[in-house]
Amino acid sequence: MSVTINDNYLLLQDSYLFVDIARRLENFQNENPDKNVIKMGIGDVTKPLSKTVIKAFKDAVDEMSDFNSFRGYGPEQGYSFLVEAIIKNDFKPSGINIDTDEVFISDGAKCDTGNIQEIFGLDNKVCVTDPIYPVYVDTNVMAGRGGSITNNGTYSSIVYMSCTQENNFIPELPKEPVDLIYLCFPNNPTGTTLNKDQLSKFVEFAKENNSIILFDAAYESFIRENDVPHSIYEIDGAKEVAIEFRSFSKTAGFTGTRCAYTIVPKELYGLSSNGEKISVNELWNRRQTTKFNGVSYPVQKAAEATFSIEGKKEIKENIDYYMENAKIIRNSLSNLGLNIYGGVNSPYIWVKTPNNMKSWDFFDLLLNEANIVGTAGSGFGLSGEGYLRLTAFNTLENTKEAMDRMSKIKL
Amino acid sequence: MSVTINDNYLLLQDSYLFVDIARRLENFQNENPDKNVIKMGIGDVTKPLSKTVIKAFKDAVDEMSDFNSFRGYGPEQGYSFLVEAIIKNDFKPSGINIDTDEVFISDGAKCDTGNIQEIFGLDNKVCVTDPIYPVYVDTNVMAGRGGSITNNGTYSSIVYMSCTQENNFIPELPKEPVDLIYLCFPNNPTGTTLNKDQLSKFVEFAKENNSIILFDAAYESFIRENDVPHSIYEIDGAKEVAIEFRSFSKTAGFTGTRCAYTIVPKELYGLSSNGEKISVNELWNRRQTTKFNGVSYPVQKAAEATFSIEGKKEIKENIDYYMENAKIIRNSLSNLGLNIYGGVNSPYIWVKTPNNMKSWDFFDLLLNEANIVGTAGSGFGLSGEGYLRLTAFNTLENTKEAMDRMSKIKL
């Protein structure tokens, strides 16, 4: 006998997008140590935590220094002060009713979108948009829902909804019944959105096919247009078919602080093999209480402060700042004659490469000629080929400088 | 078509030990609102974070408030400052060589001991001690390694090593080949330990049978006796057969702050279905980079401070304090003629119930007559029946008061 490994891991693609980027960047900087490279690749925030958040964070650390206010293990689902602040601020104002036991605080939307598939059967058909944030596919492949790798790098058992300029990056409904549908809007990487009508079609589809939508709303705070839903629960009946993932990462600059949450409505059911209806909310609760021990108390207090009047104001200023960058990128690249998408309700700008260049060729061109790092669209999937993602998470000065450099290269 | 659930979840036992305890406590307090109940049940620390840890924690929060020192996404595996401090302080002094890429920082040993099984095949035979921390069994049952539930509540596919006063709580080696062996020493719940010889036998067994030992060392800082290994890697050759889990929770009072780490040696291999040797370290790295986004930066700085000269001194004082409680519990209960185990190298004292009472009967007796909450041993497994766990994580005053009350009831 011998320990066997989870063979599904061997089906994962070897190279990881951001590792590739880091390698190419390192090579370039070794050969050009004097060049000032502007990084618009990884989707990470740059603005510090806001004043009000910092104060709450430190006050909570102080509580941990005193016997009477010290906190040990907290509820695995998160403290009620944060759960209630979330319901009151993120859902109530849109008329959405969420119960406290439908909110699960976690240390990241990456974890939650990665772990959620555990509570479902291996026979579920998974459906994703293409291009896509790689975690949704990889975690399903690890569990055994991928099937085999095809020649073009896609997985045989996964249904892909292609999003390109031909369909304006609006995925068409799957042509076959599917079970678990991952949607991320505002989208990473394309920066595009679904309006209420477009999202409603997916909710209807899910109802008709008894599917569950896994809705990643990590970028909702960047939405500027009125007709774009911040939550899938703005669509009537969505609580019967959708789980929603939210995060403080991009909203409040928590990428290094770690706090997120997931809504698992009590209306959601899945079938056991003997046909019994089982509450998905109860399954997720069992998963979280068994495998997770809650988010750091001071971090939850910091997250709560994002909902204070001052906190909201400060955070809005940060997001406005990023969105001003996005506007500058949009305008500059449009003026250069490039086809660009996103950046209106999202910190991501999805750039069609000029002259049908391959994604990585355009990446290299920008790195070598303008010393700008983007993200090759092909790294997000087959339909990402021929695109490049730029992010607005830089300083205004760097963003302007980057656009200035791009205007000087021959595209 | 319809979404199916992970049927394995239906095999999990319904009631959860600490939920049961909370319910009985609530009932008691509703009926006896004037009674001052002393809680010696849940294994949670009570002493606040130490001064040096608090300072590092707050300084790191301050760093997050400034553009130049702000940190976004960190390495999923943890920051090198913490990885290096761990190697230097927890392993180097015992002559154990650990490479930086063998250390994985996480937000909890519960998560790591729960998640580790994901990277292994479903056909592995799991072996655990009985009684046991429920997470090891539950996470394997969720994945499908449990088999069916037998009449006595055990799982048909899991191999149990019974630990009772008959074998002095030293598990006997499994009589059949097994693949994944979960060991937790100092043990939760019994508080007992393995000496070097006893642990060596398991390392030998694992080598002979090509098994992997999953060694939970969350309580190592409570070890007082010289012959008790703090790390399984103190045993020659253990790096070829063991993964070790460590935590700042019980060591430094981080139960509500959340930081832990896991050592996955590069010497470890598992077999793919076609017989290829696959690095377990690489599998875990892929798992963590795909499903986890690292521990909060200020929390990692707080954890690093536990290794400073002052930090170590403060933490030692806290542990000494708890261990003084443990000694008081040991002496008092011995004087009452009870058979007690643990509490020498562990904050847990494992009490044999008097007159062969059932665990829950003794629990109720203590709650009703002495207003003390323990943990019913049967909640940790079949061999826990007839025992009760008490913890030393209380104040000295409460501990003395509890012992005084126990001396006054008829046992």
Coordinates of C-alpha atoms in Angstrom, one line a residue, chain A residues 1-7 9-10 12-16 42-50 53-55 57-58 61-67 70-74 76 107-108 110-112 114-115 117-125 133-135 138-139 142 177-180 209-212 219 249-250 253-258 269-274 276 278 280 282-284 286-299 395, chain B residues 1-7 9-10 12-16 42-50 53-55 57-58 61-67 70-74 76 107-108 110-112 114-115 117-125 133-135 138-139 142 177-180 209-212 219 249-250 253-258 269-274 276 278 280 282-284 286-299 395:
Chain A
M1 CA 0.0 0.0 0.0
S2 CA 1.0 3.6 -0.5
V3 CA -0.5 7.0 -0.1
T4 CA -2.2 8.1 -3.3
I5 CA -2.6 11.7 -4.4
N6 CA -5.6 13.4 -5.8
D7 CA -5.1 12.7 -9.4
Y9 CA -4.4 18.0 -9.6
L10 CA -2.5 16.6 -12.5
L12 CA -4.4 21.5 -13.8
Q13 CA -2.5 23.7 -16.2
D14 CA 1.1 24.1 -15.2
S15 CA 1.9 27.7 -15.6
Y16 CA 0.1 30.3 -13.6
I42 CA -2.3 42.4 -11.2
G43 CA -5.6 43.5 -9.9
D44 CA -4.4 44.8 -6.5
V45 CA -5.3 48.0 -4.8
T46 CA -2.6 50.6 -4.0
K47 CA -4.4 53.1 -1.8
P48 CA -3.9 52.6 2.0
L49 CA -6.7 51.7 4.4
S50 CA -8.8 54.7 5.2
V53 CA -10.8 51.9 9.2
I54 CA -7.4 52.2 10.6
K55 CA -8.8 53.6 13.8
F57 CA -8.7 48.2 13.4
K58 CA -6.3 49.6 16.1
V61 CA -6.3 45.4 18.6
D62 CA -6.3 47.3 21.9
E63 CA -9.3 45.4 23.0
M64 CA -7.3 42.2 22.5
S65 CA -4.7 43.6 25.1
D66 CA -7.1 43.6 28.0
F67 CA -8.5 40.6 29.9
F70 CA -10.1 40.1 24.9
R71 CA -11.7 37.8 22.3
G72 CA -10.9 34.2 21.7
Y73 CA -12.7 32.0 19.2
G74 CA -15.5 34.0 17.6
E76 CA -17.2 30.7 12.5
D107 CA -11.2 35.8 4.9
G108 CA -11.6 36.1 1.1
K110 CA -11.1 33.6 -3.4
C111 CA -11.5 31.1 -0.6
D112 CA -15.3 31.2 -0.8
G114 CA -13.0 28.1 -4.4
N115 CA -14.6 26.2 -1.5
Q117 CA -18.1 23.6 -4.9
E118 CA -17.3 21.2 -2.0
I119 CA -20.9 21.1 -0.8
F120 CA -22.2 20.0 -4.3
G121 CA -22.1 16.6 -5.9
L122 CA -19.3 15.7 -8.4
D123 CA -21.9 15.0 -11.1
N124 CA -22.9 18.6 -11.4
K125 CA -22.3 20.2 -14.8
Y133 CA -11.0 34.3 -13.2
P134 CA -9.1 31.0 -13.1
V135 CA -10.1 29.9 -9.5
D138 CA -9.3 25.2 -11.2
T139 CA -11.2 24.3 -8.0
M142 CA -9.3 19.7 -8.4
P177 CA -28.8 22.2 -19.1
V178 CA -26.1 23.1 -16.6
D179 CA -26.1 23.0 -12.8
L180 CA -23.6 25.4 -11.4
N209 CA -33.1 24.3 -15.3
N210 CA -32.9 24.0 -11.5
S211 CA -29.4 25.4 -11.7
I212 CA -27.6 27.5 -9.0
Y219 CA -16.4 44.6 -7.9
S249 CA -10.7 43.6 -0.9
K250 CA -11.4 45.9 -3.9
G253 CA -8.5 48.1 0.0
F254 CA -8.6 44.9 2.1
T255 CA -6.5 42.7 -0.3
G256 CA -3.8 42.4 2.4
T257 CA -6.2 42.7 5.4
R258 CA -8.5 39.8 4.3
Y269 CA -31.9 23.5 -2.2
G270 CA -30.0 20.7 -3.8
L271 CA -31.0 17.1 -4.3
S272 CA -29.4 14.2 -2.4
S273 CA -28.9 11.0 -4.4
N274 CA -32.2 9.6 -3.1
E276 CA -34.4 14.5 -0.9
I278 CA -31.3 19.5 1.2
V280 CA -27.6 24.5 0.7
E282 CA -27.2 24.3 6.1
L283 CA -24.5 22.5 4.0
W284 CA -22.4 25.6 3.8
R286 CA -21.6 22.7 8.2
R287 CA -18.7 23.2 5.8
Q288 CA -17.6 26.5 7.5
T289 CA -18.0 25.4 11.1
T290 CA -16.0 22.2 10.4
K291 CA -13.2 23.7 8.3
F292 CA -12.9 27.3 9.2
N293 CA -12.5 29.2 12.5
G294 CA -13.7 32.7 11.7
V295 CA -12.0 35.9 10.6
S296 CA -9.6 37.7 12.9
Y297 CA -11.6 39.9 15.3
P298 CA -9.7 43.2 14.7
V299 CA -10.2 42.6 10.9
T395 CA -1.5 56.4 -8.9
Chain B
M1 CA -31.5 18.1 -14.4
S2 CA -31.0 19.5 -11.0
V3 CA -28.1 20.5 -8.7
T4 CA -27.0 17.6 -6.6
I5 CA -25.4 18.0 -3.2
N6 CA -22.3 16.3 -1.8
D7 CA -24.1 13.2 -0.3
Y9 CA -22.4 15.5 4.2
L10 CA -25.4 13.4 5.1
L12 CA -21.9 13.5 9.3
Q13 CA -23.3 13.1 12.8
D14 CA -26.0 15.7 13.5
S15 CA -25.2 17.2 16.8
Y16 CA -22.0 19.0 17.5
I42 CA -14.2 24.8 25.4
G43 CA -10.4 24.9 24.8
D44 CA -10.1 28.6 24.4
V45 CA -7.5 30.8 25.9
T46 CA -8.5 33.7 28.2
K47 CA -5.3 35.7 28.6
P48 CA -5.0 38.8 26.4
L49 CA -2.4 39.1 23.7
S50 CA 0.9 40.1 25.2
V53 CA 2.5 41.3 20.2
I54 CA -0.1 44.1 20.6
K55 CA 2.6 46.7 19.7
F57 CA 0.1 44.3 15.6
K58 CA -0.7 48.0 15.9
V61 CA -1.9 48.4 11.1
D62 CA -0.2 51.8 11.0
E63 CA 1.8 50.6 8.0
M64 CA -1.4 49.9 6.2
S65 CA -2.4 53.6 6.6
D66 CA 0.4 55.0 4.5
F67 CA 0.8 54.7 0.7
F70 CA 0.7 49.8 2.6
R71 CA 0.5 46.1 1.7
G72 CA -2.0 44.6 -0.7
Y73 CA -1.9 40.9 -1.7
G74 CA 0.9 39.1 0.1
E76 CA -0.3 33.0 -0.3
D107 CA -5.3 31.4 9.3
G108 CA -5.7 28.3 11.5
K110 CA -8.4 23.8 12.0
C111 CA -8.4 24.9 8.3
D112 CA -5.1 23.2 7.5
G114 CA -9.3 20.0 7.6
N115 CA -8.0 21.0 4.1
Q117 CA -6.9 15.6 2.9
E118 CA -8.0 17.4 -0.4
I119 CA -4.6 16.7 -2.0
F120 CA -4.8 13.0 -1.4
G121 CA -6.7 10.3 -3.3
L122 CA -10.1 9.2 -2.0
D123 CA -8.9 5.6 -1.8
N124 CA -6.5 6.3 1.1
K125 CA -7.2 4.5 4.3
Y133 CA -10.6 16.2 17.7
P134 CA -13.6 15.8 15.4
V135 CA -12.2 17.8 12.4
D138 CA -15.5 14.9 9.7
T139 CA -13.4 16.4 6.8
M142 CA -17.1 15.0 3.8
P177 CA -1.8 -1.1 6.6
V178 CA -3.2 2.5 6.6
D179 CA -2.3 5.5 4.5
L180 CA -3.0 8.7 6.4
N209 CA 3.8 1.0 5.2
N210 CA 4.5 4.1 3.0
S211 CA 2.0 6.0 5.1
I212 CA 1.9 9.7 5.8
Y219 CA -0.2 22.2 21.9
S249 CA -3.7 29.9 18.9
K250 CA -2.9 28.1 22.1
G253 CA -3.5 33.4 22.5
F254 CA -4.3 33.8 18.9
T255 CA -7.6 31.9 18.9
G256 CA -9.4 35.1 17.9
T257 CA -6.5 36.6 15.9
R258 CA -6.0 33.7 13.6
Y269 CA 5.7 11.8 -2.1
G270 CA 2.4 10.3 -3.0
L271 CA 1.6 8.0 -5.9
S272 CA -0.5 9.1 -8.9
S273 CA -2.9 6.4 -10.3
N274 CA -0.3 5.6 -13.0
E276 CA 4.3 8.3 -10.7
I278 CA 4.3 13.2 -7.0
V280 CA 3.1 16.4 -1.7
E282 CA 3.9 20.9 -4.6
L283 CA 0.4 19.7 -4.4
W284 CA -0.2 21.6 -1.1
R286 CA -1.0 24.4 -5.6
R287 CA -3.9 24.0 -3.3
Q288 CA -3.0 27.0 -1.2
T289 CA -2.2 29.3 -4.1
T290 CA -5.5 28.4 -5.7
K291 CA -7.9 28.5 -2.8
F292 CA -6.3 30.8 -0.3
N293 CA -5.0 34.4 -0.4
G294 CA -2.7 34.6 2.6
V295 CA -3.0 35.7 6.2
S296 CA -3.8 39.3 7.1
Y297 CA -0.5 41.3 7.1
P298 CA -0.9 42.8 10.5
V299 CA -1.7 39.4 11.9
T395 CA -8.2 32.4 35.8

